[in-house]
Amino acid sequence: MPNYTFVVNGKTVTVDAPADLPMLWALRDKLKVRGPKYGCGINVCKACTSHLDGEAFNPCVTPVSDCAGKEVTTIEGLADGENLHPVQEAWLEQDVAQCGYCQPGQIMAAVALLKKTKNPTDAEIDAIENVCRCGTYFRIREAIKSAAARM
């Protein structure tokens, strides 16, 4: 099998994997990065949302070969040491999580939105396609607005 080298959360890594292995499995199974969750495997639920070169992407449908030479950031790489990202802080303050399964993907999608839009409207926030089975969408919206105000 070929080797693929890329950066994950600031650390250069190399994995031996088939070219078509979804990046999610390279992260979870080969690198033991467990923040991105498997939900559907077909880019619908978006529980695996992470960043590829600073843009939101879904590793469940992205082959590891597409990530070679690029930078992957997962929820584990979002905080700066002990200092949480403003979106993570807002999530805690707004008590967003219930079951918590989708939250890493939700947070990564919110960070990506706030990189593009400093003060998103409700419609822009609601356009995030990540699924929350617990239905905490109102608290998600409030947390994104709170984070936007701090950023």
Short mmCIF file of C-alpha atoms in Angstrom, two decimals:
data_model
loop_
_atom_site.label_atom_id
_atom_site.label_comp_id
_atom_site.label_asym_id
_atom_site.label_seq_id
_atom_site.Cartn_x
_atom_site.Cartn_y
_atom_site.Cartn_z
CA MET A 1 0.00 0.00 0.00
CA PRO A 2 1.15 3.56 -0.60
CA ASN A 3 2.10 6.02 2.12
CA TYR A 4 0.40 9.39 2.51
CA THR A 5 1.93 12.23 4.50
CA PHE A 6 -0.08 15.16 5.80
CA VAL A 7 -0.39 17.32 8.91
CA VAL A 8 -3.00 16.49 11.56
CA ASN A 9 -3.55 19.05 14.30
CA GLY A 10 -0.10 20.52 13.76
CA LYS A 11 1.81 17.23 13.63
CA THR A 12 3.19 15.69 10.44
CA VAL A 13 2.02 12.10 10.07
CA THR A 14 2.33 9.34 7.50
CA VAL A 15 -0.17 6.55 7.00
CA ASP A 16 0.07 3.39 4.96
CA ALA A 17 -3.35 3.02 3.35
CA PRO A 18 -5.19 2.30 0.12
CA ALA A 19 -5.74 5.50 -1.89
CA ASP A 20 -9.51 5.24 -1.57
CA LEU A 21 -9.60 4.76 2.22
CA PRO A 22 -11.86 7.48 3.62
CA MET A 23 -9.86 9.98 5.62
CA LEU A 24 -12.19 9.40 8.56
CA TRP A 25 -10.85 5.86 8.93
CA ALA A 26 -7.26 7.00 8.53
CA LEU A 27 -7.88 9.47 11.37
CA ARG A 28 -9.84 7.16 13.66
CA ASP A 29 -8.31 3.74 13.02
CA LYS A 30 -4.74 4.46 11.98
CA LEU A 31 -4.02 7.69 13.89
CA LYS A 32 -6.42 7.20 16.86
CA VAL A 33 -7.93 10.68 16.41
CA ARG A 34 -11.44 10.05 17.67
CA GLY A 35 -13.08 13.50 17.64
CA PRO A 36 -14.55 13.22 14.13
CA LYS A 37 -17.47 10.83 14.47
CA TYR A 38 -18.86 8.28 12.03
CA GLY A 39 -22.54 8.88 11.50
CA CYS A 40 -23.57 8.05 7.96
CA GLY A 41 -20.54 7.62 5.73
CA ILE A 42 -22.28 9.41 2.85
CA ASN A 43 -21.82 13.13 3.70
CA VAL A 44 -25.31 13.63 5.06
CA CYS A 45 -25.08 13.89 8.86
CA LYS A 46 -21.70 15.65 8.90
CA ALA A 47 -20.74 14.35 12.36
CA CYS A 48 -17.20 13.97 11.01
CA THR A 49 -16.80 17.61 9.91
CA SER A 50 -13.18 18.71 10.21
CA HIS A 51 -11.02 21.22 8.32
CA LEU A 52 -8.77 20.58 5.34
CA ASP A 53 -6.39 23.47 4.72
CA GLY A 54 -8.73 25.65 6.80
CA GLU A 55 -11.97 24.75 5.00
CA ALA A 56 -14.71 22.52 6.36
CA PHE A 57 -14.70 19.05 4.82
CA ASN A 58 -16.20 15.67 5.55
CA PRO A 59 -13.56 12.99 5.97
CA CYS A 60 -16.12 10.18 5.66
CA VAL A 61 -16.26 10.80 1.89
CA THR A 62 -12.77 12.21 1.27
CA PRO A 63 -10.12 9.68 0.24
CA VAL A 64 -6.89 9.78 2.22
CA SER A 65 -5.06 10.31 -1.09
CA ASP A 66 -6.83 13.69 -1.49
CA CYS A 67 -5.31 14.85 1.80
CA ALA A 68 -1.67 14.14 0.99
CA GLY A 69 0.47 17.22 1.61
CA LYS A 70 -2.40 19.09 3.23
CA GLU A 71 -3.32 20.16 6.75
CA VAL A 72 -6.17 18.47 8.60
CA THR A 73 -7.63 20.01 11.74
CA THR A 74 -10.06 18.09 13.92
CA ILE A 75 -11.80 19.13 17.12
CA GLU A 76 -8.69 17.95 19.01
CA GLY A 77 -6.61 20.61 17.26
CA LEU A 78 -8.97 23.53 17.73
CA ALA A 79 -7.96 24.69 21.20
CA ASP A 80 -4.66 26.47 21.79
CA GLY A 81 -3.24 24.35 24.57
CA GLU A 82 -5.45 24.89 27.61
CA ASN A 83 -7.21 27.84 25.96
CA LEU A 84 -10.42 26.81 24.25
CA HIS A 85 -11.43 28.29 20.92
CA PRO A 86 -14.15 30.97 21.35
CA VAL A 87 -16.67 28.63 19.70
CA GLN A 88 -15.86 25.89 22.22
CA GLU A 89 -16.27 28.38 25.07
CA ALA A 90 -19.61 29.54 23.69
CA TRP A 91 -20.77 25.93 23.36
CA LEU A 92 -20.12 25.39 27.05
CA GLU A 93 -21.72 28.69 28.09
CA GLN A 94 -24.86 28.00 26.04
CA ASP A 95 -25.03 24.40 27.31
CA VAL A 96 -25.42 23.19 23.72
CA ALA A 97 -24.61 19.50 24.05
CA GLN A 98 -27.09 16.88 25.07
CA CYS A 99 -25.81 13.51 23.88
CA GLY A 100 -22.72 15.23 22.42
CA TYR A 101 -22.17 12.86 19.50
CA CYS A 102 -22.53 15.49 16.76
CA GLN A 103 -20.86 18.31 18.66
CA PRO A 104 -17.32 18.02 17.28
CA GLY A 105 -18.69 18.30 13.75
CA GLN A 106 -21.09 21.08 14.76
CA ILE A 107 -18.28 23.09 16.34
CA MET A 108 -15.97 22.62 13.35
CA ALA A 109 -18.76 23.71 10.97
CA ALA A 110 -19.40 26.78 13.15
CA VAL A 111 -15.70 27.71 13.16
CA ALA A 112 -15.62 27.43 9.37
CA LEU A 113 -18.71 29.65 9.08
CA LEU A 114 -17.21 32.28 11.38
CA LYS A 115 -14.01 32.34 9.34
CA LYS A 116 -16.08 33.35 6.30
CA THR A 117 -18.78 35.43 7.97
CA LYS A 118 -17.92 37.53 11.02
CA ASN A 119 -21.54 38.21 12.02
CA PRO A 120 -23.74 35.49 10.50
CA THR A 121 -27.48 35.86 10.19
CA ASP A 122 -29.91 33.25 11.49
CA ALA A 123 -30.37 32.07 7.90
CA GLU A 124 -26.61 31.63 7.44
CA ILE A 125 -26.37 29.71 10.69
CA ASP A 126 -29.40 27.59 9.83
CA ALA A 127 -27.76 26.75 6.47
CA ILE A 128 -25.19 24.63 8.34
CA GLU A 129 -26.20 21.13 7.35
CA ASN A 130 -24.87 19.22 10.35
CA VAL A 131 -27.55 17.02 11.90
CA CYS A 132 -28.26 17.12 15.63
CA ARG A 133 -30.57 14.27 16.58
CA CYS A 134 -31.21 15.88 19.98
CA GLY A 135 -32.48 19.04 18.29
CA THR A 136 -30.32 21.62 20.05
CA TYR A 137 -30.38 23.90 17.01
CA PHE A 138 -31.60 26.95 18.96
CA ARG A 139 -28.70 26.64 21.42
CA ILE A 140 -26.28 26.01 18.54
CA ARG A 141 -27.47 29.26 16.91
CA GLU A 142 -27.08 31.16 20.19
CA ALA A 143 -23.59 29.75 20.75
CA ILE A 144 -22.50 30.77 17.25
CA LYS A 145 -23.81 34.29 17.82
CA SER A 146 -22.03 34.45 21.17
CA ALA A 147 -18.76 33.25 19.64
CA ALA A 148 -19.11 35.75 16.79
CA ALA A 149 -19.45 38.58 19.31
CA ARG A 150 -16.15 37.56 20.99
CA MET A 151 -14.25 37.02 17.82
#
